[in-house]
Amino acid sequence: MSDSISQPTAQAVARCAELTKQLNYHNKQYYLLDQPEISDAEYDRLFQELKKLEDTYSSLRVSSSPTQRVGEAPLSAFESVVHEMPMLSLDNAFNEDDMVAFDKRIKDRLKSDETLEYSCEPKFDGIAVSLLYRMGTLERGATRGDGASGENITQNVRTIGSIPLQLAGEEIPAVLEVRGEIFMPKAGFEKLNKRAAEKGEKPFVNPRNAAAGSLRQLDSAITASRPLVMCAYNVGYVEGELPKTHSQILSCLKEWGFIVSEELKVVAGVEGCLDYYRQLEQRRGALAYDIDGIVFKINSIPLQQQLGFVSRAPRWAIAHKFPAQEEMTTLNGVEFQVGRTGAITPVARLQPVFVGGVTVSNATLHNRDEIERLGVCVGDTVVVRRAGDVIPQIVAVVPSKITSSLKAIEFPQHCPVCSSPVETAPGEVVARCSGGLICEAQRKEAIKHFASRQAMDVDGLGDKLVEQLVDAGLVKQIADLFTVPKDKLAALERMAEKSADNLLAALNKSKNTTLPRFLFALGIREVGQATARNLAQHFGKLDNIIHADTDALQLVDDVGPVVAHFVYEFFRQNENLQAVDDLKKAGINWEEKEPVEVAELPLVGQTWVLTGTLETMARDEAKEKLQALGAKVAGSVSAKTYCVVAGPGAGSKLAKAEKLEVNVMDEAAFVQFLGAFE
Ligand code: D41
């Protein structure tokens, strides 16, 4: 990036001043007051905008600009420490083009076209620190602060288990400054917040805030009680010899007693960097800690030295950021949804915001307790988090200065759909509509569940169509599904003669079912697929289940008093017995069997794995047959697997089975095997 000498426009000058003001303000909120008002991503955008202006008009870049330093002056409570060598910051890349440009800048500067070797490591979302060791003994710990000086937190870092107080091993430099990131793993964060909630304390917004708050304790006993980890990523001031590549230096640090990232990898060229980025992004959610990107560093120390740094950041390193998982937006309203079991879920309607790679306009607020815990009102600015494929959540509320426009959220006393009273059972947090199947919302959900793939598997009867059928008054109870006339079906929106025919055929086909599917389809509370299967296996016939008392029910595998109670009560309700009767009259049928003790089933104790495509039967069908014979069907192969059924296209699971010398069957052998039990 070459600096321009052109005169800034009046507009650029004004924008520069405005950005500087905003960035300084938010820096203070974030670093000094622990009270951010904008998301990190928003901060980054303001920062990048200012940086771009300064790159275009170099006269705008003044030494007091927020781009020329990062962070705030240290908090007064801790003694200030001037770093031996400034702790540089990292430039960001936000997409692949930025990465390619970074690689090109380096090559241009080195006047070389050779493929460069990069060291890759996750960018931990924590607090950067410096640890000074003299003759192998920890002498001082400090935060990075503004890069030039930080806070002396020696007492606190000494309580962190992963920070060695004394280095062990060979060739330890006489003076060694180790730099790294202190963070809180996700599991420890969850536990800490749970404890805080139990004590009625305010929870931390995210693991990074929790780590920062834990390090800032004046009482180091509190720091000691927090699950902090430090991962080393660089060395600063050194008196002594170190290897000539970054990856070898990190190996030394590991030998001397530090934790270094297990994900550290050396790759060739920018292509290697992009591959590494894509792979770790996939696994981001599964990692034990939060990361917000990848840091790429030129692996050769001589090349690093040759490249040097500009203003605040080295030319030889860059952080390729992941899309932000948290953003701020406005809570426009709250709606209350009624689920299949009557559970009332508050759903936040948000000002649409781009977060975690998608535009989010709804987030769950879970239940009444959660609304209280957050203290959230309509009109508030909220922090929305979307991690992986998890439903977006509201994790925090930004304290508002203007409270006149806020509106408290009232949890309904009556069902928003059927007006029946809303009740909360003793000891439960979930509030439920007491209307049962008179509630149209519960009825719709019950019918959707009945038709779903794992239940009756009515092909083509999706959620939308169920809503249409109920809204049009064509289906009042589940059994009505089987008597809707074709002309009425065809007249529905987005339906026609052909699709009506298909749906009728699918409904007809679904009538031949199995007892486990039918039981599951009834939607009895707490009766999932596995429980339905165990009940069916144990009792053989539906009538036996209907007439079983709670003691008899508890003889079934995995059925305790709670499930037994729900099953028993379900079949005491006349409308439920009527529904079962109506469904049988509509033609739903299954094979009734003699009751069996699970222990008598032939495949009890065996775990099977299905992989690849099966040609003569659906995967679900194969699974059900194995389970009916008492086998467990698992998703992954281990030494405990009894047998793997491998169809064409089987990949890593088959390879693993072969490696572990587990039995493998092809489909033909499997069909023959099943035949022996018929
Ligand atoms: O994991 C990190 N957060 C991380 C931060 C890392 N893995 N490597 C880093 N490397 C550097 C340089 C290249 C300047 C030695 C960093 C940081 N810096 C850094 N952390 C906070 C500001 C800069």
PDB file of N, CA and C in Angstrom, residues 345-409:
ATOM      1  N   THR A 345     -42.596 -20.444  23.917  1.00  0.00           N
ATOM      2  CA  THR A 345     -41.239 -19.949  23.710  1.00  0.00           C
ATOM      3  C   THR A 345     -41.268 -18.516  23.236  1.00  0.00           C
ATOM      4  N   PRO A 346     -40.636 -17.600  23.984  1.00  0.00           N
ATOM      5  CA  PRO A 346     -40.552 -16.232  23.495  1.00  0.00           C
ATOM      6  C   PRO A 346     -39.534 -16.145  22.358  1.00  0.00           C
ATOM      7  N   VAL A 347     -39.939 -15.566  21.239  1.00  0.00           N
ATOM      8  CA  VAL A 347     -39.047 -15.418  20.088  1.00  0.00           C
ATOM      9  C   VAL A 347     -38.810 -13.935  19.847  1.00  0.00           C
ATOM     10  N   ALA A 348     -37.540 -13.553  19.819  1.00  0.00           N
ATOM     11  CA  ALA A 348     -37.188 -12.154  19.626  1.00  0.00           C
ATOM     12  C   ALA A 348     -37.272 -11.805  18.149  1.00  0.00           C
ATOM     13  N   ARG A 349     -37.971 -10.726  17.837  1.00  0.00           N
ATOM     14  CA  ARG A 349     -37.969 -10.185  16.468  1.00  0.00           C
ATOM     15  C   ARG A 349     -36.934  -9.066  16.440  1.00  0.00           C
ATOM     16  N   LEU A 350     -35.931  -9.259  15.565  1.00  0.00           N
ATOM     17  CA  LEU A 350     -34.793  -8.345  15.575  1.00  0.00           C
ATOM     18  C   LEU A 350     -34.752  -7.486  14.325  1.00  0.00           C
ATOM     19  N   GLN A 351     -34.142  -6.341  14.436  1.00  0.00           N
ATOM     20  CA  GLN A 351     -33.749  -5.579  13.270  1.00  0.00           C
ATOM     21  C   GLN A 351     -32.752  -6.473  12.542  1.00  0.00           C
ATOM     22  N   PRO A 352     -33.027  -6.875  11.284  1.00  0.00           N
ATOM     23  CA  PRO A 352     -32.151  -7.853  10.626  1.00  0.00           C
ATOM     24  C   PRO A 352     -30.676  -7.446  10.699  1.00  0.00           C
ATOM     25  N   VAL A 353     -29.820  -8.429  10.965  1.00  0.00           N
ATOM     26  CA  VAL A 353     -28.401  -8.145  11.149  1.00  0.00           C
ATOM     27  C   VAL A 353     -27.609  -9.325  10.583  1.00  0.00           C
ATOM     28  N   PHE A 354     -26.479  -9.031   9.945  1.00  0.00           N
ATOM     29  CA  PHE A 354     -25.652 -10.075   9.342  1.00  0.00           C
ATOM     30  C   PHE A 354     -24.683 -10.603  10.393  1.00  0.00           C
ATOM     31  N   VAL A 355     -24.856 -11.850  10.783  1.00  0.00           N
ATOM     32  CA  VAL A 355     -24.007 -12.418  11.832  1.00  0.00           C
ATOM     33  C   VAL A 355     -23.783 -13.907  11.589  1.00  0.00           C
ATOM     34  N   GLY A 356     -22.545 -14.339  11.801  1.00  0.00           N
ATOM     35  CA  GLY A 356     -22.215 -15.756  11.609  1.00  0.00           C
ATOM     36  C   GLY A 356     -22.471 -16.217  10.187  1.00  0.00           C
ATOM     37  N   GLY A 357     -22.404 -15.291   9.221  1.00  0.00           N
ATOM     38  CA  GLY A 357     -22.518 -15.668   7.823  1.00  0.00           C
ATOM     39  C   GLY A 357     -23.929 -15.614   7.249  1.00  0.00           C
ATOM     40  N   VAL A 358     -24.948 -15.286   8.053  1.00  0.00           N
ATOM     41  CA  VAL A 358     -26.309 -15.177   7.518  1.00  0.00           C
ATOM     42  C   VAL A 358     -27.009 -13.948   8.106  1.00  0.00           C
ATOM     43  N   THR A 359     -28.120 -13.548   7.473  1.00  0.00           N
ATOM     44  CA  THR A 359     -28.920 -12.451   8.028  1.00  0.00           C
ATOM     45  C   THR A 359     -29.904 -13.035   9.025  1.00  0.00           C
ATOM     46  N   VAL A 360     -29.857 -12.522  10.227  1.00  0.00           N
ATOM     47  CA  VAL A 360     -30.688 -13.049  11.306  1.00  0.00           C
ATOM     48  C   VAL A 360     -31.759 -12.030  11.657  1.00  0.00           C
ATOM     49  N   SER A 361     -33.021 -12.466  11.701  1.00  0.00           N
ATOM     50  CA  SER A 361     -34.061 -11.532  12.145  1.00  0.00           C
ATOM     51  C   SER A 361     -34.866 -12.078  13.323  1.00  0.00           C
ATOM     52  N   ASN A 362     -34.600 -13.338  13.710  1.00  0.00           N
ATOM     53  CA  ASN A 362     -35.251 -13.916  14.890  1.00  0.00           C
ATOM     54  C   ASN A 362     -34.202 -14.570  15.763  1.00  0.00           C
ATOM     55  N   ALA A 363     -34.439 -14.556  17.068  1.00  0.00           N
ATOM     56  CA  ALA A 363     -33.562 -15.299  17.980  1.00  0.00           C
ATOM     57  C   ALA A 363     -34.423 -15.836  19.105  1.00  0.00           C
ATOM     58  N   THR A 364     -34.011 -16.960  19.669  1.00  0.00           N
ATOM     59  CA  THR A 364     -34.803 -17.512  20.762  1.00  0.00           C
ATOM     60  C   THR A 364     -34.477 -16.794  22.061  1.00  0.00           C
ATOM     61  N   LEU A 365     -35.506 -16.630  22.886  1.00  0.00           N
ATOM     62  CA  LEU A 365     -35.283 -16.090  24.229  1.00  0.00           C
ATOM     63  C   LEU A 365     -35.559 -17.184  25.265  1.00  0.00           C
ATOM     64  N   HIS A 366     -35.698 -18.426  24.786  1.00  0.00           N
ATOM     65  CA  HIS A 366     -35.840 -19.626  25.629  1.00  0.00           C
ATOM     66  C   HIS A 366     -37.094 -19.659  26.499  1.00  0.00           C
ATOM     67  N   ASN A 367     -37.129 -18.859  27.558  1.00  0.00           N
ATOM     68  CA  ASN A 367     -38.250 -18.934  28.502  1.00  0.00           C
ATOM     69  C   ASN A 367     -38.307 -17.657  29.349  1.00  0.00           C
ATOM     70  N   ARG A 368     -39.243 -17.650  30.253  1.00  0.00           N
ATOM     71  CA  ARG A 368     -39.457 -16.460  31.081  1.00  0.00           C
ATOM     72  C   ARG A 368     -38.214 -16.110  31.903  1.00  0.00           C
ATOM     73  N   ASP A 369     -37.583 -17.145  32.478  1.00  0.00           N
ATOM     74  CA  ASP A 369     -36.394 -16.907  33.307  1.00  0.00           C
ATOM     75  C   ASP A 369     -35.297 -16.193  32.528  1.00  0.00           C
ATOM     76  N   GLU A 370     -35.167 -16.593  31.259  1.00  0.00           N
ATOM     77  CA  GLU A 370     -34.111 -16.021  30.435  1.00  0.00           C
ATOM     78  C   GLU A 370     -34.360 -14.529  30.201  1.00  0.00           C
ATOM     79  N   ILE A 371     -35.615 -14.164  29.997  1.00  0.00           N
ATOM     80  CA  ILE A 371     -35.957 -12.750  29.791  1.00  0.00           C
ATOM     81  C   ILE A 371     -35.582 -11.952  31.041  1.00  0.00           C
ATOM     82  N   GLU A 372     -35.859 -12.546  32.199  1.00  0.00           N
ATOM     83  CA  GLU A 372     -35.539 -11.881  33.457  1.00  0.00           C
ATOM     84  C   GLU A 372     -34.035 -11.785  33.669  1.00  0.00           C
ATOM     85  N   ARG A 373     -33.358 -12.911  33.364  1.00  0.00           N
ATOM     86  CA  ARG A 373     -31.906 -12.947  33.561  1.00  0.00           C
ATOM     87  C   ARG A 373     -31.223 -11.852  32.737  1.00  0.00           C
ATOM     88  N   LEU A 374     -31.693 -11.706  31.483  1.00  0.00           N
ATOM     89  CA  LEU A 374     -31.081 -10.702  30.608  1.00  0.00           C
ATOM     90  C   LEU A 374     -31.543  -9.296  30.968  1.00  0.00           C
ATOM     91  N   GLY A 375     -32.712  -9.197  31.560  1.00  0.00           N
ATOM     92  CA  GLY A 375     -33.281  -7.880  31.857  1.00  0.00           C
ATOM     93  C   GLY A 375     -33.548  -7.101  30.583  1.00  0.00           C
ATOM     94  N   VAL A 376     -34.047  -7.795  29.576  1.00  0.00           N
ATOM     95  CA  VAL A 376     -34.172  -7.180  28.252  1.00  0.00           C
ATOM     96  C   VAL A 376     -35.567  -6.576  28.053  1.00  0.00           C
ATOM     97  N   CYS A 377     -35.616  -5.456  27.335  1.00  0.00           N
ATOM     98  CA  CYS A 377     -36.873  -4.788  27.003  1.00  0.00           C
ATOM     99  C   CYS A 377     -36.963  -4.615  25.493  1.00  0.00           C
ATOM    100  N   VAL A 378     -38.180  -4.467  24.987  1.00  0.00           N
ATOM    101  CA  VAL A 378     -38.349  -4.146  23.575  1.00  0.00           C
ATOM    102  C   VAL A 378     -37.772  -2.745  23.350  1.00  0.00           C
ATOM    103  N   GLY A 379     -36.944  -2.604  22.316  1.00  0.00           N
ATOM    104  CA  GLY A 379     -36.284  -1.330  22.046  1.00  0.00           C
ATOM    105  C   GLY A 379     -34.819  -1.340  22.465  1.00  0.00           C
ATOM    106  N   ASP A 380     -34.444  -2.348  23.250  1.00  0.00           N
ATOM    107  CA  ASP A 380     -33.051  -2.443  23.692  1.00  0.00           C
ATOM    108  C   ASP A 380     -32.116  -2.790  22.533  1.00  0.00           C
ATOM    109  N   THR A 381     -30.851  -2.387  22.686  1.00  0.00           N
ATOM    110  CA  THR A 381     -29.804  -2.893  21.803  1.00  0.00           C
ATOM    111  C   THR A 381     -29.296  -4.183  22.430  1.00  0.00           C
ATOM    112  N   VAL A 382     -29.273  -5.250  21.632  1.00  0.00           N
ATOM    113  CA  VAL A 382     -28.884  -6.549  22.181  1.00  0.00           C
ATOM    114  C   VAL A 382     -27.715  -7.137  21.398  1.00  0.00           C
ATOM    115  N   VAL A 383     -26.969  -8.014  22.050  1.00  0.00           N
ATOM    116  CA  VAL A 383     -25.889  -8.731  21.379  1.00  0.00           C
ATOM    117  C   VAL A 383     -26.446 -10.069  20.915  1.00  0.00           C
ATOM    118  N   VAL A 384     -26.412 -10.289  19.595  1.00  0.00           N
ATOM    119  CA  VAL A 384     -26.923 -11.535  19.025  1.00  0.00           C
ATOM    120  C   VAL A 384     -25.752 -12.409  18.648  1.00  0.00           C
ATOM    121  N   ARG A 385     -25.823 -13.669  19.033  1.00  0.00           N
ATOM    122  CA  ARG A 385     -24.754 -14.593  18.716  1.00  0.00           C
ATOM    123  C   ARG A 385     -25.302 -15.733  17.878  1.00  0.00           C
ATOM    124  N   ARG A 386     -24.623 -16.030  16.773  1.00  0.00           N
ATOM    125  CA  ARG A 386     -24.982 -17.201  15.992  1.00  0.00           C
ATOM    126  C   ARG A 386     -23.693 -17.979  15.728  1.00  0.00           C
ATOM    127  N   ALA A 387     -23.560 -19.111  16.407  1.00  0.00           N
ATOM    128  CA  ALA A 387     -22.360 -19.934  16.276  1.00  0.00           C
ATOM    129  C   ALA A 387     -22.730 -21.233  15.597  1.00  0.00           C
ATOM    130  N   GLY A 388     -22.072 -21.523  14.480  1.00  0.00           N
ATOM    131  CA  GLY A 388     -22.354 -22.762  13.758  1.00  0.00           C
ATOM    132  C   GLY A 388     -23.809 -22.797  13.331  1.00  0.00           C
ATOM    133  N   ASP A 389     -24.440 -23.962  13.472  1.00  0.00           N
ATOM    134  CA  ASP A 389     -25.821 -24.079  13.034  1.00  0.00           C
ATOM    135  C   ASP A 389     -26.794 -23.940  14.190  1.00  0.00           C
ATOM    136  N   VAL A 390     -26.278 -23.471  15.316  1.00  0.00           N
ATOM    137  CA  VAL A 390     -27.129 -23.317  16.488  1.00  0.00           C
ATOM    138  C   VAL A 390     -28.111 -22.161  16.278  1.00  0.00           C
ATOM    139  N   ILE A 391     -29.313 -22.268  16.836  1.00  0.00           N
ATOM    140  CA  ILE A 391     -30.309 -21.195  16.740  1.00  0.00           C
ATOM    141  C   ILE A 391     -29.715 -19.912  17.323  1.00  0.00           C
ATOM    142  N   PRO A 392     -29.891 -18.777  16.633  1.00  0.00           N
ATOM    143  CA  PRO A 392     -29.328 -17.526  17.170  1.00  0.00           C
ATOM    144  C   PRO A 392     -29.854 -17.231  18.578  1.00  0.00           C
ATOM    145  N   GLN A 393     -28.977 -16.695  19.411  1.00  0.00           N
ATOM    146  CA  GLN A 393     -29.318 -16.406  20.801  1.00  0.00           C
ATOM    147  C   GLN A 393     -29.071 -14.932  21.088  1.00  0.00           C
ATOM    148  N   ILE A 394     -29.772 -14.413  22.070  1.00  0.00           N
ATOM    149  CA  ILE A 394     -29.436 -13.089  22.596  1.00  0.00           C
ATOM    150  C   ILE A 394     -28.573 -13.334  23.821  1.00  0.00           C
ATOM    151  N   VAL A 395     -27.332 -12.865  23.794  1.00  0.00           N
ATOM    152  CA  VAL A 395     -26.436 -13.174  24.906  1.00  0.00           C
ATOM    153  C   VAL A 395     -26.302 -12.031  25.895  1.00  0.00           C
ATOM    154  N   ALA A 396     -26.637 -10.821  25.473  1.00  0.00           N
ATOM    155  CA  ALA A 396     -26.488  -9.710  26.410  1.00  0.00           C
ATOM    156  C   ALA A 396     -27.288  -8.512  25.936  1.00  0.00           C
ATOM    157  N   VAL A 397     -27.490  -7.601  26.853  1.00  0.00           N
ATOM    158  CA  VAL A 397     -28.190  -6.361  26.551  1.00  0.00           C
ATOM    159  C   VAL A 397     -27.211  -5.221  26.796  1.00  0.00           C
ATOM    160  N   VAL A 398     -27.162  -4.286  25.857  1.00  0.00           N
ATOM    161  CA  VAL A 398     -26.284  -3.137  26.045  1.00  0.00           C
ATOM    162  C   VAL A 398     -27.031  -2.114  26.895  1.00  0.00           C
ATOM    163  N   PRO A 399     -26.449  -1.714  28.021  1.00  0.00           N
ATOM    164  CA  PRO A 399     -27.150  -0.766  28.885  1.00  0.00           C
ATOM    165  C   PRO A 399     -27.554   0.467  28.093  1.00  0.00           C
ATOM    166  N   SER A 400     -28.799   0.846  28.212  1.00  0.00           N
ATOM    167  CA  SER A 400     -29.304   1.954  27.419  1.00  0.00           C
ATOM    168  C   SER A 400     -29.353   3.229  28.246  1.00  0.00           C
ATOM    169  N   LYS A 401     -28.985   4.340  27.590  1.00  0.00           N
ATOM    170  CA  LYS A 401     -29.009   5.616  28.311  1.00  0.00           C
ATOM    171  C   LYS A 401     -30.381   6.249  28.203  1.00  0.00           C
ATOM    172  N   ILE A 402     -31.071   5.914  27.098  1.00  0.00           N
ATOM    173  CA  ILE A 402     -32.400   6.491  26.915  1.00  0.00           C
ATOM    174  C   ILE A 402     -33.398   5.373  27.199  1.00  0.00           C
ATOM    175  N   THR A 403     -34.076   5.472  28.331  1.00  0.00           N
ATOM    176  CA  THR A 403     -34.957   4.368  28.714  1.00  0.00           C
ATOM    177  C   THR A 403     -36.418   4.675  28.409  1.00  0.00           C
ATOM    178  N   SER A 404     -36.694   5.902  27.947  1.00  0.00           N
ATOM    179  CA  SER A 404     -38.098   6.286  27.751  1.00  0.00           C
ATOM    180  C   SER A 404     -38.751   5.497  26.628  1.00  0.00           C
ATOM    181  N   SER A 405     -37.942   5.055  25.648  1.00  0.00           N
ATOM    182  CA  SER A 405     -38.525   4.352  24.512  1.00  0.00           C
ATOM    183  C   SER A 405     -38.559   2.830  24.734  1.00  0.00           C
ATOM    184  N   LEU A 406     -38.136   2.371  25.908  1.00  0.00           N
ATOM    185  CA  LEU A 406     -38.117   0.928  26.158  1.00  0.00           C
ATOM    186  C   LEU A 406     -39.472   0.446  26.661  1.00  0.00           C
ATOM    187  N   LYS A 407     -39.787  -0.791  26.289  1.00  0.00           N
ATOM    188  CA  LYS A 407     -41.061  -1.366  26.713  1.00  0.00           C
ATOM    189  C   LYS A 407     -40.791  -2.722  27.357  1.00  0.00           C
ATOM    190  N   ALA A 408     -41.291  -2.928  28.573  1.00  0.00           N
ATOM    191  CA  ALA A 408     -41.071  -4.203  29.267  1.00  0.00           C
ATOM    192  C   ALA A 408     -41.757  -5.334  28.504  1.00  0.00           C
ATOM    193  N   ILE A 409     -41.185  -6.533  28.608  1.00  0.00           N
ATOM    194  CA  ILE A 409     -41.772  -7.685  27.931  1.00  0.00           C
ATOM    195  C   ILE A 409     -42.723  -8.376  28.903  1.00  0.00           C
TER     196      ILE A 409
END
